[in-house]
mmCIF file of N, CA, C and O in Angstrom:
data_model
loop_
_atom_site.group_PDB
_atom_site.id
_atom_site.type_symbol
_atom_site.label_atom_id
_atom_site.label_comp_id
_atom_site.label_asym_id
_atom_site.label_seq_id
_atom_site.Cartn_x
_atom_site.Cartn_y
_atom_site.Cartn_z
ATOM 1 N N UNK N 1 105.141 114.769 98.765
ATOM 2 C CA UNK N 1 104.456 113.749 98.755
ATOM 3 C C UNK N 1 103.609 113.577 99.869
ATOM 4 O O UNK N 1 103.853 114.185 100.908
ATOM 5 N N UNK N 2 102.396 113.302 99.600
ATOM 6 C CA UNK N 2 101.284 113.319 100.479
ATOM 7 C C UNK N 2 101.254 112.183 101.027
ATOM 8 O O UNK N 2 100.662 111.150 100.189
ATOM 9 N N UNK N 3 100.917 111.687 102.205
ATOM 10 C CA UNK N 3 100.687 110.271 102.735
ATOM 11 C C UNK N 3 99.244 110.106 102.832
ATOM 12 O O UNK N 3 98.291 111.064 102.978
ATOM 13 N N UNK N 4 98.795 108.793 102.410
ATOM 14 C CA UNK N 4 97.696 108.162 101.667
ATOM 15 C C UNK N 4 96.885 108.051 103.324
ATOM 16 O O UNK N 4 97.332 107.971 104.064
ATOM 17 N N UNK N 5 95.655 108.383 103.487
ATOM 18 C CA UNK N 5 94.961 108.117 104.478
ATOM 19 C C UNK N 5 94.969 106.755 105.127
ATOM 20 O O UNK N 5 94.626 106.593 106.074
ATOM 21 N N UNK N 6 94.977 105.633 104.149
ATOM 22 C CA UNK N 6 95.083 104.249 104.593
ATOM 23 C C UNK N 6 96.272 103.574 103.653
ATOM 24 O O UNK N 6 96.011 103.643 102.543
ATOM 25 N N UNK N 7 96.823 102.949 104.563
ATOM 26 C CA UNK N 7 97.885 102.187 103.619
ATOM 27 C C UNK N 7 98.298 101.108 104.732
ATOM 28 O O UNK N 7 98.220 100.733 105.740
ATOM 29 N N UNK N 8 98.916 100.214 103.865
ATOM 30 C CA UNK N 8 99.392 98.774 104.551
ATOM 31 C C UNK N 8 100.921 98.946 104.379
ATOM 32 O O UNK N 8 101.638 99.366 103.714
ATOM 33 N N UNK N 9 101.775 98.383 105.646
ATOM 34 C CA UNK N 9 102.911 98.190 105.204
ATOM 35 C C UNK N 9 103.493 96.920 105.818
ATOM 36 O O UNK N 9 102.776 96.240 106.715
ATOM 37 N N UNK N 10 104.075 96.158 104.710
ATOM 38 C CA UNK N 10 104.393 94.580 105.271
ATOM 39 C C UNK N 10 105.792 94.400 105.577
ATOM 40 O O UNK N 10 106.299 93.366 105.300
ATOM 41 N N UNK N 11 106.191 95.024 106.274
ATOM 42 C CA UNK N 11 107.628 95.052 106.824
ATOM 43 C C UNK N 11 108.148 96.291 106.715
ATOM 44 O O UNK N 11 108.048 97.356 105.866
ATOM 45 N N UNK N 12 109.244 96.700 107.419
ATOM 46 C CA UNK N 12 110.095 97.775 107.331
ATOM 47 C C UNK N 12 111.552 97.628 107.651
ATOM 48 O O UNK N 12 111.811 96.547 108.180
ATOM 49 N N UNK N 13 112.628 98.476 107.329
ATOM 50 C CA UNK N 13 114.058 98.179 107.342
ATOM 51 C C UNK N 13 113.895 98.189 108.745
ATOM 52 O O UNK N 13 113.819 99.192 109.816
ATOM 53 N N UNK N 14 114.916 97.316 109.388
ATOM 54 C CA UNK N 14 115.145 97.351 110.733
ATOM 55 C C UNK N 14 116.547 97.512 110.833
ATOM 56 O O UNK N 14 117.221 96.951 110.123
ATOM 57 N N UNK N 15 116.917 98.099 111.838
ATOM 58 C CA UNK N 15 118.650 98.343 112.597
ATOM 59 C C UNK N 15 118.468 97.792 113.795
ATOM 60 O O UNK N 15 118.023 98.220 114.866
ATOM 61 N N UNK N 16 119.742 97.012 114.168
ATOM 62 C CA UNK N 16 119.915 96.211 115.227
ATOM 63 C C UNK N 16 118.486 95.998 115.719
ATOM 64 O O UNK N 16 117.982 95.882 117.202
ATOM 65 N N UNK N 17 117.625 95.124 115.382
ATOM 66 C CA UNK N 17 116.184 94.508 115.586
ATOM 67 C C UNK N 17 115.720 95.436 116.432
ATOM 68 O O UNK N 17 114.643 94.894 117.421
ATOM 69 N N UNK N 18 115.452 96.866 115.718
ATOM 70 C CA UNK N 18 114.638 98.060 116.470
ATOM 71 C C UNK N 18 113.809 98.526 114.922
ATOM 72 O O UNK N 18 114.553 98.668 114.320
ATOM 73 N N UNK N 19 112.525 98.796 115.499
ATOM 74 C CA UNK N 19 111.487 99.541 114.641
ATOM 75 C C UNK N 19 111.574 100.564 115.188
ATOM 76 O O UNK N 19 111.002 100.756 116.318
ATOM 77 N N UNK N 20 111.452 101.765 114.540
ATOM 78 C CA UNK N 20 111.637 103.137 115.262
ATOM 79 C C UNK N 20 110.958 104.012 114.037
ATOM 80 O O UNK N 20 110.886 103.848 112.738
ATOM 81 N N UNK N 21 110.336 105.153 114.158
ATOM 82 C CA UNK N 21 110.009 106.098 113.259
ATOM 83 C C UNK N 21 108.378 105.709 112.873
ATOM 84 O O UNK N 21 107.979 106.582 111.884
ATOM 85 N N UNK N 22 107.743 105.192 113.489
ATOM 86 C CA UNK N 22 106.454 104.722 113.224
ATOM 87 C C UNK N 22 105.450 105.866 113.692
ATOM 88 O O UNK N 22 104.465 105.940 113.137
ATOM 89 N N UNK N 23 105.986 106.750 114.774
ATOM 90 C CA UNK N 23 105.316 107.788 115.354
ATOM 91 C C UNK N 23 104.647 108.724 114.208
ATOM 92 O O UNK N 23 103.598 109.377 114.317
ATOM 93 N N UNK N 24 105.246 108.761 112.813
ATOM 94 C CA UNK N 24 104.851 109.730 111.890
ATOM 95 C C UNK N 24 103.445 109.097 111.125
ATOM 96 O O UNK N 24 103.097 109.758 110.243
ATOM 97 N N UNK N 25 103.389 107.943 111.181
ATOM 98 C CA UNK N 25 102.556 107.058 110.336
ATOM 99 C C UNK N 25 101.052 107.140 111.095
ATOM 100 O O UNK N 25 100.422 106.044 111.474
ATOM 101 N N UNK N 26 100.653 108.294 111.443
ATOM 102 C CA UNK N 26 99.230 108.136 112.092
ATOM 103 C C UNK N 26 97.924 107.779 111.378
ATOM 104 O O UNK N 26 97.156 107.285 112.238
ATOM 105 N N UNK N 27 98.165 107.557 110.369
ATOM 106 C CA UNK N 27 96.900 107.097 109.238
ATOM 107 C C UNK N 27 97.013 105.681 109.084
ATOM 108 O O UNK N 27 96.169 104.939 108.505
ATOM 109 N N UNK N 28 98.307 104.946 109.424
ATOM 110 C CA UNK N 28 98.615 103.717 109.284
ATOM 111 C C UNK N 28 97.240 102.754 110.105
ATOM 112 O O UNK N 28 97.088 102.739 111.182
ATOM 113 N N UNK N 29 96.670 101.831 109.288
ATOM 114 C CA UNK N 29 95.421 101.075 109.463
ATOM 115 C C UNK N 29 96.001 99.315 109.621
ATOM 116 O O UNK N 29 95.504 98.926 110.628
ATOM 117 N N UNK N 30 97.185 99.034 108.981
ATOM 118 C CA UNK N 30 97.524 97.717 109.039
ATOM 119 C C UNK N 30 98.902 97.689 109.344
ATOM 120 O O UNK N 30 99.711 98.114 108.320
ATOM 121 N N UNK N 31 99.517 96.794 110.121
ATOM 122 C CA UNK N 31 101.230 96.394 110.311
ATOM 123 C C UNK N 31 101.436 95.191 110.500
ATOM 124 O O UNK N 31 101.294 94.639 111.444
ATOM 125 N N UNK N 32 101.980 94.857 109.549
ATOM 126 C CA UNK N 32 102.638 93.450 109.694
ATOM 127 C C UNK N 32 104.050 93.085 109.641
ATOM 128 O O UNK N 32 104.891 93.543 108.807
ATOM 129 N N UNK N 33 104.513 92.772 110.574
ATOM 130 C CA UNK N 33 105.811 92.728 110.924
ATOM 131 C C UNK N 33 106.284 91.466 111.779
ATOM 132 O O UNK N 33 107.361 91.198 112.204
ATOM 133 N N UNK N 34 105.567 90.468 111.377
ATOM 134 C CA UNK N 34 106.013 88.796 111.910
ATOM 135 C C UNK N 34 107.237 88.457 111.335
ATOM 136 O O UNK N 34 107.636 88.856 110.179
ATOM 137 N N UNK N 35 107.724 87.404 112.117
ATOM 138 C CA UNK N 35 108.765 86.776 111.602
ATOM 139 C C UNK N 35 110.395 87.453 111.431
ATOM 140 O O UNK N 35 110.802 87.369 110.195
ATOM 141 N N UNK N 36 110.796 88.797 111.997
ATOM 142 C CA UNK N 36 111.676 89.748 111.872
ATOM 143 C C UNK N 36 112.619 89.958 112.712
ATOM 144 O O UNK N 36 113.406 90.479 112.525
ATOM 145 N N UNK N 37 112.498 89.028 113.640
ATOM 146 C CA UNK N 37 113.756 89.013 114.914
ATOM 147 C C UNK N 37 113.741 90.300 115.469
ATOM 148 O O UNK N 37 114.669 90.906 115.922
ATOM 149 N N UNK N 38 112.438 91.134 115.592
ATOM 150 C CA UNK N 38 112.636 92.411 116.183
ATOM 151 C C UNK N 38 112.700 92.150 117.630
ATOM 152 O O UNK N 38 111.950 91.444 118.032
ATOM 153 N N UNK N 39 113.232 93.278 118.357
ATOM 154 C CA UNK N 39 113.388 92.844 119.790
ATOM 155 C C UNK N 39 112.727 94.238 120.495
ATOM 156 O O UNK N 39 112.135 94.250 121.428
ATOM 157 N N UNK N 40 112.322 95.197 119.899
ATOM 158 C CA UNK N 40 111.681 96.726 120.357
ATOM 159 C C UNK N 40 110.857 97.300 119.043
ATOM 160 O O UNK N 40 111.542 97.386 118.110
ATOM 161 N N UNK N 41 110.112 97.631 119.763
ATOM 162 C CA UNK N 41 109.176 98.745 118.658
ATOM 163 C C UNK N 41 108.693 99.673 119.336
ATOM 164 O O UNK N 41 108.204 99.768 120.716
ATOM 165 N N UNK N 42 109.042 101.129 118.743
ATOM 166 C CA UNK N 42 108.797 102.485 119.392
ATOM 167 C C UNK N 42 107.782 103.052 118.471
ATOM 168 O O UNK N 42 108.012 103.216 117.241
ATOM 169 N N UNK N 43 106.856 103.887 119.286
ATOM 170 C CA UNK N 43 105.760 104.715 118.532
ATOM 171 C C UNK N 43 104.883 104.391 118.266
ATOM 172 O O UNK N 43 104.079 104.764 117.477
ATOM 173 N N UNK N 44 104.571 102.989 118.466
ATOM 174 C CA UNK N 44 103.083 102.409 118.278
ATOM 175 C C UNK N 44 102.039 103.258 119.013
ATOM 176 O O UNK N 44 100.646 103.500 118.400
ATOM 177 N N UNK N 45 102.492 104.031 120.392
ATOM 178 C CA UNK N 45 101.368 104.864 120.539
ATOM 179 C C UNK N 45 100.526 105.832 119.924
ATOM 180 O O UNK N 45 99.464 106.262 120.286
ATOM 181 N N UNK N 46 101.137 106.420 118.967
ATOM 182 C CA UNK N 46 100.780 107.407 118.328
ATOM 183 C C UNK N 46 99.747 106.786 117.291
ATOM 184 O O UNK N 46 99.108 107.703 116.288
ATOM 185 N N UNK N 47 99.906 105.554 116.840
ATOM 186 C CA UNK N 47 99.052 104.976 115.638
ATOM 187 C C UNK N 47 97.581 104.391 116.038
ATOM 188 O O UNK N 47 97.237 103.734 115.971
ATOM 189 N N UNK N 48 96.634 105.607 116.384
ATOM 190 C CA UNK N 48 95.680 105.409 116.980
ATOM 191 C C UNK N 48 94.494 104.751 115.730
ATOM 192 O O UNK N 48 93.392 104.929 116.077
ATOM 193 N N UNK N 49 94.753 105.257 114.624
ATOM 194 C CA UNK N 49 93.867 104.331 113.476
ATOM 195 C C UNK N 49 94.212 103.096 113.133
ATOM 196 O O UNK N 49 93.544 102.419 112.717
ATOM 197 N N UNK N 50 95.499 102.591 114.073
ATOM 198 C CA UNK N 50 95.613 101.075 113.726
ATOM 199 C C UNK N 50 94.487 100.123 114.122
ATOM 200 O O UNK N 50 93.983 100.310 114.820
ATOM 201 N N UNK N 51 94.137 99.311 113.107
ATOM 202 C CA UNK N 51 93.090 98.091 113.093
ATOM 203 C C UNK N 51 93.842 96.685 113.416
ATOM 204 O O UNK N 51 93.312 95.878 113.835
ATOM 205 N N UNK N 52 95.038 96.653 112.691
ATOM 206 C CA UNK N 52 95.646 95.287 112.825
ATOM 207 C C UNK N 52 96.976 95.303 113.127
ATOM 208 O O UNK N 52 97.617 96.442 112.414
ATOM 209 N N UNK N 53 97.422 94.650 114.017
ATOM 210 C CA UNK N 53 99.146 94.682 114.510
ATOM 211 C C UNK N 53 99.395 93.154 114.498
ATOM 212 O O UNK N 53 99.098 92.405 115.513
ATOM 213 N N UNK N 54 100.156 92.859 113.645
ATOM 214 C CA UNK N 54 100.717 91.400 113.530
ATOM 215 C C UNK N 54 102.154 91.412 113.814
ATOM 216 O O UNK N 54 103.151 91.867 112.929
ATOM 217 N N UNK N 55 102.738 91.069 115.207
ATOM 218 C CA UNK N 55 104.046 91.108 115.262
ATOM 219 C C UNK N 55 104.559 89.606 115.886
ATOM 220 O O UNK N 55 105.510 89.597 116.684
ATOM 221 N N UNK N 56 103.894 88.958 115.491
ATOM 222 C CA UNK N 56 104.468 87.424 116.244
ATOM 223 C C UNK N 56 105.468 86.807 115.571
ATOM 224 O O UNK N 56 106.030 87.352 114.592
ATOM 225 N N UNK N 57 106.231 85.706 116.360
ATOM 226 C CA UNK N 57 107.363 85.375 116.023
ATOM 227 C C UNK N 57 108.788 86.315 115.871
ATOM 228 O O UNK N 57 109.107 86.252 114.935
ATOM 229 N N UNK N 58 108.590 86.948 116.840
ATOM 230 C CA UNK N 58 109.650 88.123 117.057
ATOM 231 C C UNK N 58 110.067 88.100 118.395
ATOM 232 O O UNK N 58 110.150 86.895 118.855
ATOM 233 N N UNK N 59 111.363 88.713 118.830
ATOM 234 C CA UNK N 59 112.079 88.702 119.945
ATOM 235 C C UNK N 59 111.298 89.752 120.965
ATOM 236 O O UNK N 59 112.068 90.153 121.785
ATOM 237 N N UNK N 60 110.192 90.123 120.732
ATOM 238 C CA UNK N 60 109.704 91.432 121.823
ATOM 239 C C UNK N 60 109.305 90.908 123.024
ATOM 240 O O UNK N 60 108.392 89.823 123.083
ATOM 241 N N UNK N 61 109.867 91.557 124.126
ATOM 242 C CA UNK N 61 109.789 90.906 125.611
ATOM 243 C C UNK N 61 108.263 91.517 126.292
ATOM 244 O O UNK N 61 107.604 91.119 127.108
ATOM 245 N N UNK N 62 108.514 92.729 125.665
ATOM 246 C CA UNK N 62 107.388 93.799 126.687
ATOM 247 C C UNK N 62 106.748 94.780 125.395
ATOM 248 O O UNK N 62 107.589 95.453 124.672
ATOM 249 N N UNK N 63 105.294 95.233 125.318
ATOM 250 C CA UNK N 63 104.749 95.918 124.754
ATOM 251 C C UNK N 63 104.250 96.900 125.865
ATOM 252 O O UNK N 63 103.454 96.437 126.536
ATOM 253 N N UNK N 64 104.287 98.366 125.557
ATOM 254 C CA UNK N 64 104.120 99.239 126.351
ATOM 255 C C UNK N 64 103.181 100.114 125.699
ATOM 256 O O UNK N 64 103.610 100.358 124.385
ATOM 257 N N UNK N 65 102.154 100.957 126.276
ATOM 258 C CA UNK N 65 101.568 102.037 125.972
ATOM 259 C C UNK N 65 100.694 101.990 124.764
ATOM 260 O O UNK N 65 100.903 102.709 123.950
ATOM 261 N N UNK N 66 100.163 100.869 124.731
ATOM 262 C CA UNK N 66 99.217 100.428 123.847
ATOM 263 C C UNK N 66 97.332 100.879 123.987
ATOM 264 O O UNK N 66 96.714 100.753 123.376
ATOM 265 N N UNK N 67 97.428 101.730 125.017
ATOM 266 C CA UNK N 67 95.958 101.831 125.761
ATOM 267 C C UNK N 67 95.473 102.794 124.373
ATOM 268 O O UNK N 67 94.047 102.920 124.377
ATOM 269 N N UNK N 68 96.098 103.531 123.815
ATOM 270 C CA UNK N 68 95.613 104.671 122.615
ATOM 271 C C UNK N 68 95.501 104.002 121.281
ATOM 272 O O UNK N 68 94.600 104.474 120.623
ATOM 273 N N UNK N 69 95.878 102.467 121.093
ATOM 274 C CA UNK N 69 95.080 102.088 119.769
ATOM 275 C C UNK N 69 93.935 101.166 120.100
ATOM 276 O O UNK N 69 93.863 100.064 120.463
ATOM 277 N N UNK N 70 92.866 102.110 120.334
ATOM 278 C CA UNK N 70 91.561 101.940 120.469
ATOM 279 C C UNK N 70 90.866 101.170 119.155
ATOM 280 O O UNK N 70 89.803 100.508 119.464
ATOM 281 N N UNK N 71 91.264 101.156 118.025
ATOM 282 C CA UNK N 71 90.781 100.478 116.654
ATOM 283 C C UNK N 71 91.248 99.287 116.790
ATOM 284 O O UNK N 71 90.793 98.560 115.425
ATOM 285 N N UNK N 72 92.161 98.813 117.506
ATOM 286 C CA UNK N 72 92.536 97.387 117.030
ATOM 287 C C UNK N 72 91.598 96.388 117.110
ATOM 288 O O UNK N 72 90.847 96.110 118.150
ATOM 289 N N UNK N 73 91.878 95.572 116.370
ATOM 290 C CA UNK N 73 90.780 94.532 116.193
ATOM 291 C C UNK N 73 91.070 93.197 116.521
ATOM 292 O O UNK N 73 92.232 92.604 116.468
#
């Protein structure tokens, strides 16, 4: 299976209100995870192609290491 250069994710399976494993999705351009009761997200710093990040209406208190997301609009 070859990962496409550009794709969207409109939700991921969450376990214990935590999103993990995003660090492998380096070509991801759009990530929509609003309204999911997520408390933590890990691996965002590797998503350097990311242009859209929608995470509103979750339970995230702190977002760290987003300096590498230079393509966010």
